[in-house]
Short mmCIF file of C-alpha atoms in Angstrom, two decimals:
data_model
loop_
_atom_site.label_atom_id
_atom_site.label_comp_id
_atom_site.label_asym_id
_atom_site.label_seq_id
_atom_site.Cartn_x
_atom_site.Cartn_y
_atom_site.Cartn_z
CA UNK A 1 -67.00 -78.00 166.14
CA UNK A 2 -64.84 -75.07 166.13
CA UNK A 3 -66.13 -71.65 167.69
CA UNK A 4 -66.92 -68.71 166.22
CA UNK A 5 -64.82 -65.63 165.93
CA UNK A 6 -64.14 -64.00 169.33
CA UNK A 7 -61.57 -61.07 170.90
CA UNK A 8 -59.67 -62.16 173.35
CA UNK A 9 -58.00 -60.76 176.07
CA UNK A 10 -55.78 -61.91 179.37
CA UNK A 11 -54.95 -58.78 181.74
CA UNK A 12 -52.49 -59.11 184.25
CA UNK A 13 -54.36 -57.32 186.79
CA UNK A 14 -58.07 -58.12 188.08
CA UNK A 15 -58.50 -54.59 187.76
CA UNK A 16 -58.05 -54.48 184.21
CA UNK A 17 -59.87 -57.59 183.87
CA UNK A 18 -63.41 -55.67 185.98
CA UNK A 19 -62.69 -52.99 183.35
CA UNK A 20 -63.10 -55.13 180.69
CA UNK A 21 -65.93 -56.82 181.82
CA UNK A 22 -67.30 -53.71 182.90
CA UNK A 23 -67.01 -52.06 179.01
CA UNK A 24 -68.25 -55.37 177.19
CA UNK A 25 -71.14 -56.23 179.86
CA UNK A 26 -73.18 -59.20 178.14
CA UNK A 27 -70.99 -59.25 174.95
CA UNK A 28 -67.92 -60.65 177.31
CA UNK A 29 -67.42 -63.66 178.93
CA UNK A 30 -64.56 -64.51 181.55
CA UNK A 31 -62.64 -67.50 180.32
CA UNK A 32 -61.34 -69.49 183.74
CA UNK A 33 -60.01 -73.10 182.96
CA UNK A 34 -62.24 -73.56 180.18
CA UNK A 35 -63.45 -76.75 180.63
CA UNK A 36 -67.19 -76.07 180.37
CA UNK A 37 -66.80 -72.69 178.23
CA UNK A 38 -64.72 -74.00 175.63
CA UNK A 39 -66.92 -76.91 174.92
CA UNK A 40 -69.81 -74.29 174.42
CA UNK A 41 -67.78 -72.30 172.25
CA UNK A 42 -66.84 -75.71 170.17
CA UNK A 43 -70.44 -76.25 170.01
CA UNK A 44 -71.27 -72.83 169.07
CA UNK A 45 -73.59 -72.50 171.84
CA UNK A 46 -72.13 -69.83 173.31
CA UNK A 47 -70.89 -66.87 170.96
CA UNK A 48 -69.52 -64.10 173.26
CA UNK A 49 -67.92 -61.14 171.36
CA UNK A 50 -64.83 -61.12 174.05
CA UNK A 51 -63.36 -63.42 176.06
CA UNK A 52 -61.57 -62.29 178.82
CA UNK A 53 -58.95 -65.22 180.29
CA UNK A 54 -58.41 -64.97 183.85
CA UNK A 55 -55.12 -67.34 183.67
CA UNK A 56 -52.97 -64.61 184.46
CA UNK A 57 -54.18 -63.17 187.32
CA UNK A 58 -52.40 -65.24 189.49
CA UNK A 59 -53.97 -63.61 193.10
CA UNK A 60 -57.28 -65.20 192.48
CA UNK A 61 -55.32 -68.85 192.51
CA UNK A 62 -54.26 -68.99 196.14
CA UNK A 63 -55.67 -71.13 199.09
CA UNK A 64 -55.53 -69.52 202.37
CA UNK A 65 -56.19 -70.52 205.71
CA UNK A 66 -58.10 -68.41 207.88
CA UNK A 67 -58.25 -67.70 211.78
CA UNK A 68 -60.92 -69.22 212.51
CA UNK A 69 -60.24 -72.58 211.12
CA UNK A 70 -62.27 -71.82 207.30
CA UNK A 71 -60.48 -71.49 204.64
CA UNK A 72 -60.33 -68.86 201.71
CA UNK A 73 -60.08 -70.64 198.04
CA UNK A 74 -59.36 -68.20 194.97
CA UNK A 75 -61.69 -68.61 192.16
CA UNK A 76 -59.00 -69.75 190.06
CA UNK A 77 -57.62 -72.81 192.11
CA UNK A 78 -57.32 -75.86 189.72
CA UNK A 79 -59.31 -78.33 190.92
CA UNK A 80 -56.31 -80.71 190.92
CA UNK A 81 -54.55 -78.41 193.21
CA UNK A 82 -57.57 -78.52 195.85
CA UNK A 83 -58.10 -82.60 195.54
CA UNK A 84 -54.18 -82.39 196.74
CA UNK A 85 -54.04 -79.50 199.32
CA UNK A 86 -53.31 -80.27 202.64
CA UNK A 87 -55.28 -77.88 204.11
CA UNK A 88 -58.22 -78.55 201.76
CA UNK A 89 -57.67 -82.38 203.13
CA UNK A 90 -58.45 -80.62 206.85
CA UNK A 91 -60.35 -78.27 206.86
CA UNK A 92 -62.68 -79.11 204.44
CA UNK A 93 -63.17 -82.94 203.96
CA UNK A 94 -66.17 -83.23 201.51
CA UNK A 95 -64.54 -80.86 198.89
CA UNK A 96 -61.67 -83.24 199.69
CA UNK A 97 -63.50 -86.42 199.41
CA UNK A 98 -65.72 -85.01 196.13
CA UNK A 99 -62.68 -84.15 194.05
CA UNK A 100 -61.89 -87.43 192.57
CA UNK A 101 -65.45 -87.40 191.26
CA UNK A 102 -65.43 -84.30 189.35
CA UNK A 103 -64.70 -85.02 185.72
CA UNK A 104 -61.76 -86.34 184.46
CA UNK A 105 -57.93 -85.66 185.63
CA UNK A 106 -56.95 -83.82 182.90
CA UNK A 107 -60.62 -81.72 183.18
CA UNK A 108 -58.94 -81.36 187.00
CA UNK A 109 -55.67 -80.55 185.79
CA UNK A 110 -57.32 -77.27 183.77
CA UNK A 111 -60.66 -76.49 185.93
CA UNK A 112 -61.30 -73.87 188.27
CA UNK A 113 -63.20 -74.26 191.26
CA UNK A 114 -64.80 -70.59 190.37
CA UNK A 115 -65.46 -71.50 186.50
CA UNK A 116 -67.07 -74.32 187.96
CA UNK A 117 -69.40 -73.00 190.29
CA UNK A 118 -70.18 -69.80 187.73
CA UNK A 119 -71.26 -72.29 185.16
CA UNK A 120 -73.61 -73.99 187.21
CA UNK A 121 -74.44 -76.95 185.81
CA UNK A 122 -76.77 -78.95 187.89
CA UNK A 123 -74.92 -82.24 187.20
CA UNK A 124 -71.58 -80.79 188.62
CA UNK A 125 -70.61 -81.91 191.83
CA UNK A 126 -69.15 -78.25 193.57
CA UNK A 127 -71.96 -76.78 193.22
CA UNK A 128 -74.32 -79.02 195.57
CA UNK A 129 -70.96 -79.42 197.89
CA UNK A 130 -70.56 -75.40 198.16
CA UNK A 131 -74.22 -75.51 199.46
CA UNK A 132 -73.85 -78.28 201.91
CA UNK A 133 -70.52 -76.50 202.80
CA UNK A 134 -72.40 -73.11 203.62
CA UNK A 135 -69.80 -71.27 201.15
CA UNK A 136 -69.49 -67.73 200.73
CA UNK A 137 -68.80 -66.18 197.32
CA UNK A 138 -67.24 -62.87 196.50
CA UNK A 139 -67.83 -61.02 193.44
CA UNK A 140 -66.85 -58.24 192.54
CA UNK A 141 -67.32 -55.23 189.65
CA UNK A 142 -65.41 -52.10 189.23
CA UNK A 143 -68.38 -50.87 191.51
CA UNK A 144 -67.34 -52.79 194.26
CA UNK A 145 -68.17 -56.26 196.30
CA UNK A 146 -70.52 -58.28 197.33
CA UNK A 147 -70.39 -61.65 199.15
CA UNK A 148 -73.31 -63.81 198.38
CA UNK A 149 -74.65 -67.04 200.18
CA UNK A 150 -74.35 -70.49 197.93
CA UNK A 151 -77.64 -70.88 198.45
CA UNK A 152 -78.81 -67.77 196.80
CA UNK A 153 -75.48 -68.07 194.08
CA UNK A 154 -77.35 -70.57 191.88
CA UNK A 155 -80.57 -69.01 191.01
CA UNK A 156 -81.48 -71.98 188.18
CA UNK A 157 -80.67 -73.72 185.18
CA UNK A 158 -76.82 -72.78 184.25
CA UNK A 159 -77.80 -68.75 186.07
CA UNK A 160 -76.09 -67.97 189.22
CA UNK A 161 -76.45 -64.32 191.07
CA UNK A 162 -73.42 -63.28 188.87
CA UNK A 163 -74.48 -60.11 186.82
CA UNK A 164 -72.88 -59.07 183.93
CA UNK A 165 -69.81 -56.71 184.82
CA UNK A 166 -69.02 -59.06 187.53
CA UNK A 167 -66.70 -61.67 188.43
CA UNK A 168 -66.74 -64.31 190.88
CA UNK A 169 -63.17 -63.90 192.64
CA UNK A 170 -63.28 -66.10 196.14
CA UNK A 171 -65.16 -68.92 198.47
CA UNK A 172 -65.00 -68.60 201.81
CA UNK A 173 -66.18 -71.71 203.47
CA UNK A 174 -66.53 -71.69 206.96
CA UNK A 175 -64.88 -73.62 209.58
CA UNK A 176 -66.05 -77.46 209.80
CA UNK A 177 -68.52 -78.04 212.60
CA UNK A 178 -67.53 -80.41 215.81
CA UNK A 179 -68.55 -83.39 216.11
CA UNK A 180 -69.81 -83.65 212.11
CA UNK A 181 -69.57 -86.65 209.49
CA UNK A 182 -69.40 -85.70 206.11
CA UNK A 183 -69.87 -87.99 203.17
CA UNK A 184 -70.05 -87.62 198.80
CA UNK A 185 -71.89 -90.47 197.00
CA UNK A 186 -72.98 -90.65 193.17
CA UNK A 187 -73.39 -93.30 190.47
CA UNK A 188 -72.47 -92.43 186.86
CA UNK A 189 -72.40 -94.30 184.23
CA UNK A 190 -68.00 -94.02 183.70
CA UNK A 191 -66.28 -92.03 186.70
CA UNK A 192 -65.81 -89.00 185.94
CA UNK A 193 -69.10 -88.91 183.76
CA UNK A 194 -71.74 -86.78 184.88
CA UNK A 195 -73.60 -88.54 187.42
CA UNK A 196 -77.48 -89.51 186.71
CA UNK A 197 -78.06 -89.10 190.57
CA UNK A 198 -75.28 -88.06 193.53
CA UNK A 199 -75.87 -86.36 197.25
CA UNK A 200 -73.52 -84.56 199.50
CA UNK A 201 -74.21 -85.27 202.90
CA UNK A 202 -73.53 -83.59 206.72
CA UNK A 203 -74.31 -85.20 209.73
CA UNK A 204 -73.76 -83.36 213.00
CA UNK A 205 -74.49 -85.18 216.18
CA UNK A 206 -75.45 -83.53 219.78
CA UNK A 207 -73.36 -84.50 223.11
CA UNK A 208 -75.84 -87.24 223.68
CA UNK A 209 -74.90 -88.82 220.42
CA UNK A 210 -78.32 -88.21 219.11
CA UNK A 211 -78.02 -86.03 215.53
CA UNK A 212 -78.54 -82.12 216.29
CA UNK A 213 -78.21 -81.46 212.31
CA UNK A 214 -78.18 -82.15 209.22
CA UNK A 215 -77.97 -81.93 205.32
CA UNK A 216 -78.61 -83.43 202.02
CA UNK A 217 -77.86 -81.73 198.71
CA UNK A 218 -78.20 -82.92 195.70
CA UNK A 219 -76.53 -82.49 192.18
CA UNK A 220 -78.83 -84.09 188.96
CA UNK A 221 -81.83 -83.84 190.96
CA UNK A 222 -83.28 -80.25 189.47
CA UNK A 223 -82.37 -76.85 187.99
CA UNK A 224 -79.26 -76.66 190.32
CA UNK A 225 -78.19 -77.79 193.44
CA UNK A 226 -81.54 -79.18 195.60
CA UNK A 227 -81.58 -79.58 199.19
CA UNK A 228 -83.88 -81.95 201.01
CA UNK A 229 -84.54 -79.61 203.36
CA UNK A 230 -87.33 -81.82 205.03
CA UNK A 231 -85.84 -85.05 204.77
CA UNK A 232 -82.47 -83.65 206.89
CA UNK A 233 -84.59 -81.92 209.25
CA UNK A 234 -86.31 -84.97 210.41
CA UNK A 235 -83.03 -86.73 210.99
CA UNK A 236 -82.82 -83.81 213.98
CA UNK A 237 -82.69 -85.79 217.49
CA UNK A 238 -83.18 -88.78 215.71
CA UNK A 239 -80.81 -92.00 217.29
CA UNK A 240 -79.30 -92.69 214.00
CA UNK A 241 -79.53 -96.03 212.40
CA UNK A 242 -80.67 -97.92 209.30
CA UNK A 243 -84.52 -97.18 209.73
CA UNK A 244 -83.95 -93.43 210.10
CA UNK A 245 -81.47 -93.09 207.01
CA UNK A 246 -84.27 -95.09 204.75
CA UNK A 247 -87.22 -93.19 206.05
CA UNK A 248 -85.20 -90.03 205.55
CA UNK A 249 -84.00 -91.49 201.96
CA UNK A 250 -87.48 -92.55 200.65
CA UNK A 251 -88.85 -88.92 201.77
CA UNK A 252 -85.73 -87.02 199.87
CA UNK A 253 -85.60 -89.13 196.70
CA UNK A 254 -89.83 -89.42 196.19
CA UNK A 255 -90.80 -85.90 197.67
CA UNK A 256 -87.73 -83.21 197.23
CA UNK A 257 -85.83 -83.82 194.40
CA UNK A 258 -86.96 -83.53 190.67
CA UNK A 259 -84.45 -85.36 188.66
CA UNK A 260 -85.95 -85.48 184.95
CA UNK A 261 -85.61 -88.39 181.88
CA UNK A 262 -82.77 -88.12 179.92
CA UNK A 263 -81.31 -90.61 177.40
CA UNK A 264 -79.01 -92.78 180.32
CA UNK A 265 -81.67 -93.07 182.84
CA UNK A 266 -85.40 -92.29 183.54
CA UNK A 267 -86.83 -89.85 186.08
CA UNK A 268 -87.70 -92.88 188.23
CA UNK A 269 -84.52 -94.79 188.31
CA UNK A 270 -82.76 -91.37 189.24
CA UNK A 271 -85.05 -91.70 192.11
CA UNK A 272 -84.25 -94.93 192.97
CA UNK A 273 -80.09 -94.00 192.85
CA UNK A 274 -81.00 -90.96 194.55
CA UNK A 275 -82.42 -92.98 198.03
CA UNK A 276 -80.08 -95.65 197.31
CA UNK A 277 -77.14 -92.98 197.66
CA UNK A 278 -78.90 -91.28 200.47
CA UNK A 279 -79.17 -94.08 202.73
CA UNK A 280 -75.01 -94.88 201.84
CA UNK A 281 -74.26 -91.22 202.44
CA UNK A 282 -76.07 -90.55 205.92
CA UNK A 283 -74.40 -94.00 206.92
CA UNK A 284 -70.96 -93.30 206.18
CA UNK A 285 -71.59 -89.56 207.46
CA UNK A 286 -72.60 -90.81 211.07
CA UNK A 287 -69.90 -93.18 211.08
CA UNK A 288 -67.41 -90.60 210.32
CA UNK A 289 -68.78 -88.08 213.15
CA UNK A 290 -68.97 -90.86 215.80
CA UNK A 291 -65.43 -91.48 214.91
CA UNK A 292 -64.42 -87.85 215.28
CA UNK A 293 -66.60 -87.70 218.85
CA UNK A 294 -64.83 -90.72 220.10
CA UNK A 295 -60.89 -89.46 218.88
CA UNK B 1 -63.14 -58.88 163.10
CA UNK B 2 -61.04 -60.65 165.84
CA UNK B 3 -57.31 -59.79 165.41
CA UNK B 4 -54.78 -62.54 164.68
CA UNK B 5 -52.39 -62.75 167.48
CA UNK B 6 -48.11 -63.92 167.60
CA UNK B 7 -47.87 -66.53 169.83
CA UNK B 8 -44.52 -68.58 170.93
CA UNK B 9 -44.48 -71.98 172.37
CA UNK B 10 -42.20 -74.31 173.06
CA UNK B 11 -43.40 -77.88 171.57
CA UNK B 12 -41.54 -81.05 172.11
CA UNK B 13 -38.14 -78.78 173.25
CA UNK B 14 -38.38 -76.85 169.94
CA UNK B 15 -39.39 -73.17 169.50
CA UNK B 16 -42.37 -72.51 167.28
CA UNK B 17 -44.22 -69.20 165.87
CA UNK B 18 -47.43 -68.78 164.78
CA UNK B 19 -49.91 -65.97 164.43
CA UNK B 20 -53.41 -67.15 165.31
CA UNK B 21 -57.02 -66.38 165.60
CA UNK B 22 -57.49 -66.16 169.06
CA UNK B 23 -60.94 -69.29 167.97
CA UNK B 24 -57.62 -71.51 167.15
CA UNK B 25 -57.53 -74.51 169.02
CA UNK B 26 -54.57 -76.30 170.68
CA UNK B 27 -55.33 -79.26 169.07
CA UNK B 28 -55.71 -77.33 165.34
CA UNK B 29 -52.49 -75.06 166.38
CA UNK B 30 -50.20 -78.43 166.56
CA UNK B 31 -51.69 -80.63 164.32
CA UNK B 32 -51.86 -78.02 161.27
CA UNK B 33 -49.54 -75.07 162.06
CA UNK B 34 -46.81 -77.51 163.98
CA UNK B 35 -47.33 -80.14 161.91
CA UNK B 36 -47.53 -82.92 164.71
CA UNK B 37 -50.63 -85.18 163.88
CA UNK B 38 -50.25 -87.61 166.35
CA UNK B 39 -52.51 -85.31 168.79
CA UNK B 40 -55.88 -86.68 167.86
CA UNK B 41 -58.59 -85.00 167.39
CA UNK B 42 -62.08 -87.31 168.49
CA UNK B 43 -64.90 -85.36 170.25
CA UNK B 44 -63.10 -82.07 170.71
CA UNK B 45 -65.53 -81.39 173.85
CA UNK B 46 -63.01 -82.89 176.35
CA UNK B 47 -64.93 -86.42 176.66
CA UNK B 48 -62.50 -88.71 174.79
CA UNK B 49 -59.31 -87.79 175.57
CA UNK B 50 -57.72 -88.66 172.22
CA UNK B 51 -55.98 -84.64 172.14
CA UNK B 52 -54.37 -85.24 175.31
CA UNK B 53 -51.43 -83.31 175.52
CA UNK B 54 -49.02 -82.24 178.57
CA UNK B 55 -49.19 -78.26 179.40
CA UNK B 56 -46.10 -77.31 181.63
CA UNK B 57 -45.72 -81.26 182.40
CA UNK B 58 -49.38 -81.47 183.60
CA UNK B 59 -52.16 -83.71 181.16
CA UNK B 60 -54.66 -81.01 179.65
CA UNK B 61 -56.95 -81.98 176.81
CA UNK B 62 -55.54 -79.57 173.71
CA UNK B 63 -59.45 -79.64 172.35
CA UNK B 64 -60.08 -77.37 175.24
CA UNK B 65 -57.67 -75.05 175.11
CA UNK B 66 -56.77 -71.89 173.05
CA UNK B 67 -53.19 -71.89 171.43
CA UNK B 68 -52.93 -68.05 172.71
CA UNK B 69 -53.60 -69.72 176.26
CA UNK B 70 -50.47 -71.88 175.72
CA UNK B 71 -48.04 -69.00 175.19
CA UNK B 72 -45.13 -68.99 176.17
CA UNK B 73 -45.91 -72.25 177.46
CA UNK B 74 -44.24 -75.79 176.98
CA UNK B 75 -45.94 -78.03 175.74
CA UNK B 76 -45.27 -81.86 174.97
CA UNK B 77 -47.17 -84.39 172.75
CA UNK B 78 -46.79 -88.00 172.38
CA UNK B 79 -43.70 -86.79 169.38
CA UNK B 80 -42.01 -86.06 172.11
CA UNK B 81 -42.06 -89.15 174.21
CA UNK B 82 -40.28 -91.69 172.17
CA UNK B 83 -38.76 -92.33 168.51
CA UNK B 84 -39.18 -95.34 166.39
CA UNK B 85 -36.02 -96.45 167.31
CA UNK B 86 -36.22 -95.68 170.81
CA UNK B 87 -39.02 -96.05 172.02
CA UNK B 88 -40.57 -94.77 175.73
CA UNK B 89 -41.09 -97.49 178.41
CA UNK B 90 -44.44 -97.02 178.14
CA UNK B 91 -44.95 -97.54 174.41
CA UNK B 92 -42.85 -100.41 174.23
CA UNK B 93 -44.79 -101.59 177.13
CA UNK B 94 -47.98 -100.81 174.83
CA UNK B 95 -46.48 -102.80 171.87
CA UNK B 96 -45.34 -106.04 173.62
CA UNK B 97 -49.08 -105.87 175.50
CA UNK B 98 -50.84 -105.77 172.71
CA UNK B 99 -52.31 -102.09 174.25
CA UNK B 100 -53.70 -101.06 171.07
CA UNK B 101 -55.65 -101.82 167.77
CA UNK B 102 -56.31 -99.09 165.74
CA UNK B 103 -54.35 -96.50 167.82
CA UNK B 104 -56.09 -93.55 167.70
CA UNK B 105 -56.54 -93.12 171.36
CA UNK B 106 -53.15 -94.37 171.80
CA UNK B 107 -51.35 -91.33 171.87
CA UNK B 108 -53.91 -89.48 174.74
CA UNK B 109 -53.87 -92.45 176.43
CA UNK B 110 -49.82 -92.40 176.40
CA UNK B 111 -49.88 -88.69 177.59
CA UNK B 112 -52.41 -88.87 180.22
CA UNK B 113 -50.44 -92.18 182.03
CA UNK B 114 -46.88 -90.41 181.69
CA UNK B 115 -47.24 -87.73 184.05
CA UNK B 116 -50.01 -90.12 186.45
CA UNK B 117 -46.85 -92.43 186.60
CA UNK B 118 -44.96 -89.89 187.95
CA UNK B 119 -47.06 -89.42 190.80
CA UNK B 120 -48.08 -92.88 191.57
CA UNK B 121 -44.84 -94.97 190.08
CA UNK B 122 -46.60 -98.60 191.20
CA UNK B 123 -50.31 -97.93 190.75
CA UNK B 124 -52.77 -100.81 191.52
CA UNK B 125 -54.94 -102.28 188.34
CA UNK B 126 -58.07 -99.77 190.20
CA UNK B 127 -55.88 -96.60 190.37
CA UNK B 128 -54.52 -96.98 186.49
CA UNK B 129 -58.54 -97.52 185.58
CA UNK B 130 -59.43 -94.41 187.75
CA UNK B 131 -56.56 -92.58 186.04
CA UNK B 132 -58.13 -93.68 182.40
CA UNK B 133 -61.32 -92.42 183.15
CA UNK B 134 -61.13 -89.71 180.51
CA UNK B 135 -59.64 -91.59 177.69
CA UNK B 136 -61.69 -93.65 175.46
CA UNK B 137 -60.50 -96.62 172.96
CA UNK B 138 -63.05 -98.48 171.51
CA UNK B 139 -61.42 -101.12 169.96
CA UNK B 140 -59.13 -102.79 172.77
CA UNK B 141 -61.67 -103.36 176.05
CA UNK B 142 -59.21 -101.16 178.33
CA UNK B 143 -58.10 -104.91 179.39
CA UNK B 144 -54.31 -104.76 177.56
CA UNK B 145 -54.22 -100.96 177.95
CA UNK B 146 -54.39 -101.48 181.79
CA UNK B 147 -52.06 -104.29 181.59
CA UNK B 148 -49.46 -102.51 179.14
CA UNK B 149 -49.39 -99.92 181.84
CA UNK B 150 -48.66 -101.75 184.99
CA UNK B 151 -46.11 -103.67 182.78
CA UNK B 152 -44.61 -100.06 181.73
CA UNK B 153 -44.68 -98.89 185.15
CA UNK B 154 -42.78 -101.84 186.03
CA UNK B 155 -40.47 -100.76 183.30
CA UNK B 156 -39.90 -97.25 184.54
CA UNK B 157 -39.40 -98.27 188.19
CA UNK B 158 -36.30 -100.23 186.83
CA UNK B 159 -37.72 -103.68 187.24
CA UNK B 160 -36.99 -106.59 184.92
CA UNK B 161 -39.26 -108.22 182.99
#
């Protein structure tokens, strides 16, 4: 339960942290707030050569508000610091609303909303919220940048587009939709836990009041964050109600999702949560963007 | 070969050296090089919460942290909160509430609720279970742990018993 021998470093600049990463390729590993790395490196299941801790590069832990009414998050905001932000609170209320569900508060008072998404674990709760989100991810090499879609960040189990050299340094989430409910849902076994079944959920509705979009993703459910693609999509002029959410929940948590046994709960009782939590989630999503067409 | 590095932290108000392997846990750094044993050590993967120490004022577990993260850092551990003789609010309010049994959670428990008391000085019994979500005891039930903190809030908002 202790790691193995490692180099460490912790540049000041995020230049001299690219350079690092750029000299030690696969051998390095960029230490953020630790709270999934560290555990592997207790465990001995992950033996990098170098790590290279980000803590000081203080640039990549700002939260910005942009013109258009997004919002730009540096990889290395705490996740405490987002479930308090104002602006966070605003402009984007599911990361808001999710927070309090991701780990632990002293996990919160340490992780990184970047470290968290680069790990990937398809249990974790940002991941499956940057998708519903539609966030934007910047990473960057000593070569240069590249932004890359959420959906194409997390390419499976614990992988994510991230090569080695590079380093995730911002998400860029868009500005929230009008008239749009969003709502966070998930059963574990102690809060805080990792959850044997949870959904993020966005519910847009048209001028009529009828639903003109929507979206389910889901954390637990496969080899990273899985969209019911199908389910959401038939939601689409629907008048939303009770019949609608549980034909949409039974189709999601039966034909889209793959959760998989695991020594808290079987396959089929993930399935069960997972419709269960659907049906909560499009619910409380519709209220909330009725509410915001009526205000 | 990974080369030993000097670090300097400031535990509990007091100065302390130490050259470390950069593999060198928090949790090892002040339990063998500080000599404070009261930061337990349970799962050391960040699910019990037994090595929970205060970084800067702000609960981190020490199990999941590098001591060359924490320098020139403060750091506090439950040493720190109250003597014997004096002891804090909060672990008085843990002895007259019966908030323990065999205690080794006690001290993570004690440094998670100090600084959540700060921010939420008259918590409801749902908010102090939310905010001991990441500790576990397994001998008391969480019933007079819960209780032994709404008494010690009580306490620290200046209220009589």
């Amino acid at each position: 339960m202790k790691p193995a021998p490692f180099d460490y470093e912790a540049p000041g600049h995020l230049d001299e942290a690219l350079e690092l990463l750029a000299r030690h390729g696969d051998d390095a590993k960029p230490l953020a707030g630790g709270q999934s790395l560290i555990p592997l490196l207790n465990f001995r299941l992950a033996r990098p050569a170098v790590l290279v801790d980000l803590q000081r590069l203080l640039g990549l832990a700002s939260i910005r508000e942009t013109e258009d009414g997004g919002l730009r998050l540096g990889a290395m905001v705490r996740q405490a610091s987002l479930e308090r932000d104002a602006a966070v609170e605003s402009r984007a209320p599911l990361l808001h609303r999710t927070m309090p569900f991701v780990a632990h508060p002293q996990i919160r008072n340490r992780g990184t909303l970047g470290g968290n998404l680069a790990h990937a674990d398809p249990a974790s709760e940002l991941p499956a919220v940057a998708v519903a989100l539609d966030a934007r991810l910047r990473i960057v090499s000593v070569g240069g940048e590249r932004w890359v879609d959420a959906r194409q960040f997390f390419v499976g189990l614990l992988t994510t587009a991230i090569e080695p050299g590079e380093l995730l340094v911002e998400i860029e989430l868009p500005p929230p939709p009008e008239r749009t409910g969003w709502a966070f849902q998930e059963v574990a076994r102690r809060h805080g836990d990792y959850a044997h079944a949870g959904v993020a959920a966005r519910v847009t509705l048209d001028g009529a009041g009828r639903c003109a979009s929507a979206r389910l993703v889901y954390l637990s459910a496969g080899d990273g964050p899985t969209e019911a693609a199908e389910a959401a999509g038939s939601l689409v002029g629907a008048h939303l109600g009770e019949a609608t959410f549980d034909a949409a929940a039974r189709f999601a948590a039966e034909r889209e999702i793959e959760p998989t046994d695991d020594i808290h709960a079987s396959a089929s009782f993930k399935r069960h949560l997972a419709a269960v939590l659907t049906r909560r989630a499009l619910a409380e999503a519709t209220r909330l963007a009725r509410a915001e067409v009526a205000s | 070969m990974t080369v030993p590095r000097e670090i300097e932290l400031r535990v509990n108000g007091r100065r302390i050296r130490g050259v470390v392997e950069p593999r060198l846990l928090l949790s090892d750094f002040l339990r063998h090089e500080a000599d404070l044993t009261g930061t337990h050590v349970g799962c050391e993967h960040g699910v019990c919460g037994a090595c929970t120490v205060l970084l800067d004022g702000e609960a981190v577990r020490s199990c999941l942290l590098l001591a060359v993260q924490a320098d020139g850092r403060e750091v506090t551990t439950v040493e720190g909160l109250g003597t014997p003789e004096a002891l804090h609010p909060l672990q008085q309010a843990f002895r007259d509430e019966h908030g323990l049994q065999c205690g080794f959670c006690t001290g993570g428990i004690l440094m998670t609720l100090v600084p959540f008391l700060e921010r939420c000085p008259d918590p409801t019994e749902d908010e102090v279970r939310h905010a001991l979500s990441g500790n576990l005891c397994r001998c008391t039930g969480y019933q007079n742990i819960v209780d032994a903190t709404l008494r010690g809030a009580r306490a620290l908002r200046g209220e009589e018993e």
